[in-house]
PDB file of C-alpha atoms in Angstrom:
ATOM      1  CA  UNK A   1       0.000   0.000   0.000  1.00  0.00           C
ATOM      2  CA  UNK A   2       1.222   3.490  -0.652  1.00  0.00           C
ATOM      3  CA  UNK A   3       0.004   6.714   0.837  1.00  0.00           C
ATOM      4  CA  UNK A   4      -0.061   9.761  -1.325  1.00  0.00           C
ATOM      5  CA  UNK A   5      -1.317  13.248  -0.766  1.00  0.00           C
ATOM      6  CA  UNK A   6      -3.790  14.367  -3.408  1.00  0.00           C
ATOM      7  CA  UNK A   7      -5.409  17.412  -1.858  1.00  0.00           C
ATOM      8  CA  UNK A   8      -8.032  17.496  -0.610  1.00  0.00           C
ATOM      9  CA  UNK A   9      -7.955  13.706  -0.475  1.00  0.00           C
ATOM     10  CA  UNK A  10      -5.400  11.479   1.200  1.00  0.00           C
ATOM     11  CA  UNK A  11      -5.296   8.312  -0.849  1.00  0.00           C
ATOM     12  CA  UNK A  12      -4.516   4.836   0.358  1.00  0.00           C
ATOM     13  CA  UNK A  13      -4.524   2.733  -2.761  1.00  0.00           C
ATOM     14  CA  UNK A  14      -3.279  -0.712  -3.565  1.00  0.00           C
ATOM     15  CA  UNK A  15      -2.584  -1.431  -7.197  1.00  0.00           C
ATOM     16  CA  UNK A  16      -4.245  -4.702  -8.053  1.00  0.00           C
ATOM     17  CA  UNK A  17      -3.998  -6.631 -11.253  1.00  0.00           C
ATOM     18  CA  UNK A  18      -7.133  -7.347 -13.256  1.00  0.00           C
ATOM     19  CA  UNK A  19      -5.779 -10.588 -14.630  1.00  0.00           C
ATOM     20  CA  UNK A  20      -7.627 -13.879 -14.383  1.00  0.00           C
ATOM     21  CA  UNK A  21      -5.985 -14.926 -11.122  1.00  0.00           C
ATOM     22  CA  UNK A  22      -8.346 -16.243  -8.499  1.00  0.00           C
ATOM     23  CA  UNK A  23      -9.516 -14.071  -5.638  1.00  0.00           C
ATOM     24  CA  UNK A  24      -7.191 -15.883  -3.235  1.00  0.00           C
ATOM     25  CA  UNK A  25      -4.220 -14.869  -5.411  1.00  0.00           C
ATOM     26  CA  UNK A  26      -5.088 -11.165  -5.436  1.00  0.00           C
ATOM     27  CA  UNK A  27      -3.247  -8.816  -3.102  1.00  0.00           C
ATOM     28  CA  UNK A  28      -5.425  -7.365  -0.379  1.00  0.00           C
ATOM     29  CA  UNK A  29      -5.077  -4.478   2.029  1.00  0.00           C
ATOM     30  CA  UNK A  30      -4.188  -5.768   5.497  1.00  0.00           C
ATOM     31  CA  UNK A  31      -5.479  -4.547   8.841  1.00  0.00           C
ATOM     32  CA  UNK A  32      -1.880  -3.607   9.714  1.00  0.00           C
ATOM     33  CA  UNK A  33      -1.703  -1.383   6.611  1.00  0.00           C
ATOM     34  CA  UNK A  34      -4.982   0.289   7.607  1.00  0.00           C
ATOM     35  CA  UNK A  35      -3.720   0.891  11.143  1.00  0.00           C
ATOM     36  CA  UNK A  36      -0.609   2.500   9.653  1.00  0.00           C
ATOM     37  CA  UNK A  37      -2.787   4.619   7.319  1.00  0.00           C
ATOM     38  CA  UNK A  38      -4.913   5.909  10.217  1.00  0.00           C
ATOM     39  CA  UNK A  39      -1.784   6.697  12.263  1.00  0.00           C
ATOM     40  CA  UNK A  40      -0.273   8.512   9.295  1.00  0.00           C
ATOM     41  CA  UNK A  41      -3.408  10.595   8.746  1.00  0.00           C
ATOM     42  CA  UNK A  42      -3.448  11.546  12.436  1.00  0.00           C
ATOM     43  CA  UNK A  43       0.244  12.524  12.301  1.00  0.00           C
ATOM     44  CA  UNK A  44       0.148  14.427   9.003  1.00  0.00           C
ATOM     45  CA  UNK A  45      -3.224  16.193   9.043  1.00  0.00           C
ATOM     46  CA  UNK A  46      -5.625  17.926  11.387  1.00  0.00           C
ATOM     47  CA  UNK A  47      -8.488  15.733  10.175  1.00  0.00           C
ATOM     48  CA  UNK A  48     -10.694  13.889  12.655  1.00  0.00           C
ATOM     49  CA  UNK A  49     -10.167  10.549  10.936  1.00  0.00           C
ATOM     50  CA  UNK A  50     -12.282   8.899  13.650  1.00  0.00           C
ATOM     51  CA  UNK A  51     -15.236  11.109  12.719  1.00  0.00           C
ATOM     52  CA  UNK A  52     -17.377  11.348   9.617  1.00  0.00           C
ATOM     53  CA  UNK A  53     -15.089  11.462   6.563  1.00  0.00           C
ATOM     54  CA  UNK A  54     -15.674  11.226   2.820  1.00  0.00           C
ATOM     55  CA  UNK A  55     -14.490   7.755   1.819  1.00  0.00           C
ATOM     56  CA  UNK A  56     -13.960   6.942  -1.859  1.00  0.00           C
ATOM     57  CA  UNK A  57     -13.664   3.388  -3.194  1.00  0.00           C
ATOM     58  CA  UNK A  58     -12.260   2.177  -6.521  1.00  0.00           C
ATOM     59  CA  UNK A  59     -12.991  -0.830  -8.737  1.00  0.00           C
ATOM     60  CA  UNK A  60     -11.318  -1.701 -12.057  1.00  0.00           C
ATOM     61  CA  UNK A  61     -12.477  -3.734 -15.029  1.00  0.00           C
ATOM     62  CA  UNK A  62     -12.478  -3.736 -18.824  1.00  0.00           C
ATOM     63  CA  UNK A  63     -16.299  -3.912 -18.963  1.00  0.00           C
ATOM     64  CA  UNK A  64     -18.336  -0.741 -18.487  1.00  0.00           C
ATOM     65  CA  UNK A  65     -21.457  -2.903 -18.123  1.00  0.00           C
ATOM     66  CA  UNK A  66     -20.064  -4.824 -15.144  1.00  0.00           C
ATOM     67  CA  UNK A  67     -18.914  -1.604 -13.479  1.00  0.00           C
ATOM     68  CA  UNK A  68     -22.313   0.030 -14.070  1.00  0.00           C
ATOM     69  CA  UNK A  69     -24.065  -2.984 -12.520  1.00  0.00           C
ATOM     70  CA  UNK A  70     -21.791  -2.824  -9.475  1.00  0.00           C
ATOM     71  CA  UNK A  71     -22.224   0.952  -9.227  1.00  0.00           C
ATOM     72  CA  UNK A  72     -26.014   0.561  -9.331  1.00  0.00           C
ATOM     73  CA  UNK A  73     -25.825  -2.051  -6.568  1.00  0.00           C
ATOM     74  CA  UNK A  74     -23.695   0.240  -4.420  1.00  0.00           C
ATOM     75  CA  UNK A  75     -25.971   3.225  -5.119  1.00  0.00           C
ATOM     76  CA  UNK A  76     -28.863   1.206  -3.688  1.00  0.00           C
ATOM     77  CA  UNK A  77     -26.774   0.975  -0.483  1.00  0.00           C
ATOM     78  CA  UNK A  78     -26.251   4.732  -0.269  1.00  0.00           C
ATOM     79  CA  UNK A  79     -23.007   5.162  -2.206  1.00  0.00           C
ATOM     80  CA  UNK A  80     -22.736   7.968  -4.748  1.00  0.00           C
ATOM     81  CA  UNK A  81     -21.207   7.063  -8.083  1.00  0.00           C
ATOM     82  CA  UNK A  82     -18.567   9.659  -8.857  1.00  0.00           C
ATOM     83  CA  UNK A  83     -17.970   8.187 -12.288  1.00  0.00           C
ATOM     84  CA  UNK A  84     -16.487   5.567 -14.548  1.00  0.00           C
ATOM     85  CA  UNK A  85     -13.347   6.763 -16.283  1.00  0.00           C
ATOM     86  CA  UNK A  86     -10.562   5.318 -18.445  1.00  0.00           C
ATOM     87  CA  UNK A  87      -7.652   4.145 -16.322  1.00  0.00           C
ATOM     88  CA  UNK A  88      -5.169   3.080 -18.999  1.00  0.00           C
ATOM     89  CA  UNK A  89      -4.294  -0.300 -20.485  1.00  0.00           C
ATOM     90  CA  UNK A  90      -7.923  -0.820 -21.546  1.00  0.00           C
ATOM     91  CA  UNK A  91      -9.169  -0.623 -17.959  1.00  0.00           C
ATOM     92  CA  UNK A  92     -12.008   1.477 -16.620  1.00  0.00           C
ATOM     93  CA  UNK A  93     -12.228   2.735 -13.043  1.00  0.00           C
ATOM     94  CA  UNK A  94     -15.456   2.932 -11.043  1.00  0.00           C
ATOM     95  CA  UNK A  95     -15.245   5.495  -8.236  1.00  0.00           C
ATOM     96  CA  UNK A  96     -17.962   5.536  -5.559  1.00  0.00           C
ATOM     97  CA  UNK A  97     -18.051   7.486  -2.322  1.00  0.00           C
ATOM     98  CA  UNK A  98     -19.992   7.885   0.888  1.00  0.00           C
ATOM     99  CA  UNK A  99     -19.628   9.808   4.130  1.00  0.00           C
ATOM    100  CA  UNK A 100     -18.824   7.206   6.782  1.00  0.00           C
ATOM    101  CA  UNK A 101     -17.105   6.777  10.127  1.00  0.00           C
ATOM    102  CA  UNK A 102     -14.405   4.111  10.163  1.00  0.00           C
ATOM    103  CA  UNK A 103     -11.881   2.543  12.441  1.00  0.00           C
ATOM    104  CA  UNK A 104      -9.119   0.407  10.948  1.00  0.00           C
ATOM    105  CA  UNK A 105     -11.218  -2.639  11.861  1.00  0.00           C
ATOM    106  CA  UNK A 106     -14.444  -1.368  10.280  1.00  0.00           C
ATOM    107  CA  UNK A 107     -12.555  -0.283   7.148  1.00  0.00           C
ATOM    108  CA  UNK A 108     -10.989  -3.734   7.005  1.00  0.00           C
ATOM    109  CA  UNK A 109     -14.522  -5.185   7.090  1.00  0.00           C
ATOM    110  CA  UNK A 110     -15.612  -2.788   4.316  1.00  0.00           C
ATOM    111  CA  UNK A 111     -12.648  -3.831   2.185  1.00  0.00           C
ATOM    112  CA  UNK A 112     -13.497  -7.518   2.657  1.00  0.00           C
ATOM    113  CA  UNK A 113     -17.084  -6.734   1.605  1.00  0.00           C
ATOM    114  CA  UNK A 114     -15.844  -4.937  -1.516  1.00  0.00           C
ATOM    115  CA  UNK A 115     -13.425  -7.727  -2.480  1.00  0.00           C
ATOM    116  CA  UNK A 116     -16.444 -10.046  -2.297  1.00  0.00           C
ATOM    117  CA  UNK A 117     -18.611  -7.697  -4.378  1.00  0.00           C
ATOM    118  CA  UNK A 118     -15.903  -7.492  -7.034  1.00  0.00           C
ATOM    119  CA  UNK A 119     -15.997 -11.287  -7.254  1.00  0.00           C
ATOM    120  CA  UNK A 120     -19.808 -11.410  -7.191  1.00  0.00           C
ATOM    121  CA  UNK A 121     -20.095  -8.893 -10.043  1.00  0.00           C
ATOM    122  CA  UNK A 122     -17.137 -10.446 -11.934  1.00  0.00           C
ATOM    123  CA  UNK A 123     -15.226  -7.166 -11.771  1.00  0.00           C
ATOM    124  CA  UNK A 124     -11.466  -7.408 -12.251  1.00  0.00           C
ATOM    125  CA  UNK A 125     -10.512  -5.831  -8.935  1.00  0.00           C
ATOM    126  CA  UNK A 126     -11.409  -3.773  -5.931  1.00  0.00           C
ATOM    127  CA  UNK A 127      -8.395  -1.496  -5.699  1.00  0.00           C
ATOM    128  CA  UNK A 128      -8.727   0.374  -2.418  1.00  0.00           C
ATOM    129  CA  UNK A 129      -9.881   3.637  -0.989  1.00  0.00           C
ATOM    130  CA  UNK A 130      -9.132   7.273  -0.451  1.00  0.00           C
ATOM    131  CA  UNK A 131     -10.337   9.589   2.267  1.00  0.00           C
ATOM    132  CA  UNK A 132     -10.781  13.274   2.861  1.00  0.00           C
ATOM    133  CA  UNK A 133     -12.742  15.670   5.005  1.00  0.00           C
ATOM    134  CA  UNK A 134     -16.426  16.154   4.304  1.00  0.00           C
ATOM    135  CA  UNK A 135     -16.753  19.366   2.301  1.00  0.00           C
TER     136      UNK A 135
END
């Protein structure tokens, strides 16, 4: 995982491959990485990372139709679809967001849910999240 500052968002993204490898072979974001991310946000910003924050989530695939279906499913759960955009190498990126409160443990649970949704909707990968203050 790498942290990068992209004002106003602090991104915590893991680059995942969209190859045909099974879900068990895909890299995932660990709880330890999330704990480090939260500690880094606390140290580097004045944000109340334990409060309501704007969390963005990213999925990648070559099929717009699969990403639209996943985006519609997430919209029914209260996520806002920011968009589907080209991401290079023939991939498209679905970006959804929602204001949520997270701890490293609850974000770990959310990530596990999203890895499962990527598999359920046959989307190449769930790639990770970014976070910023609610505007």
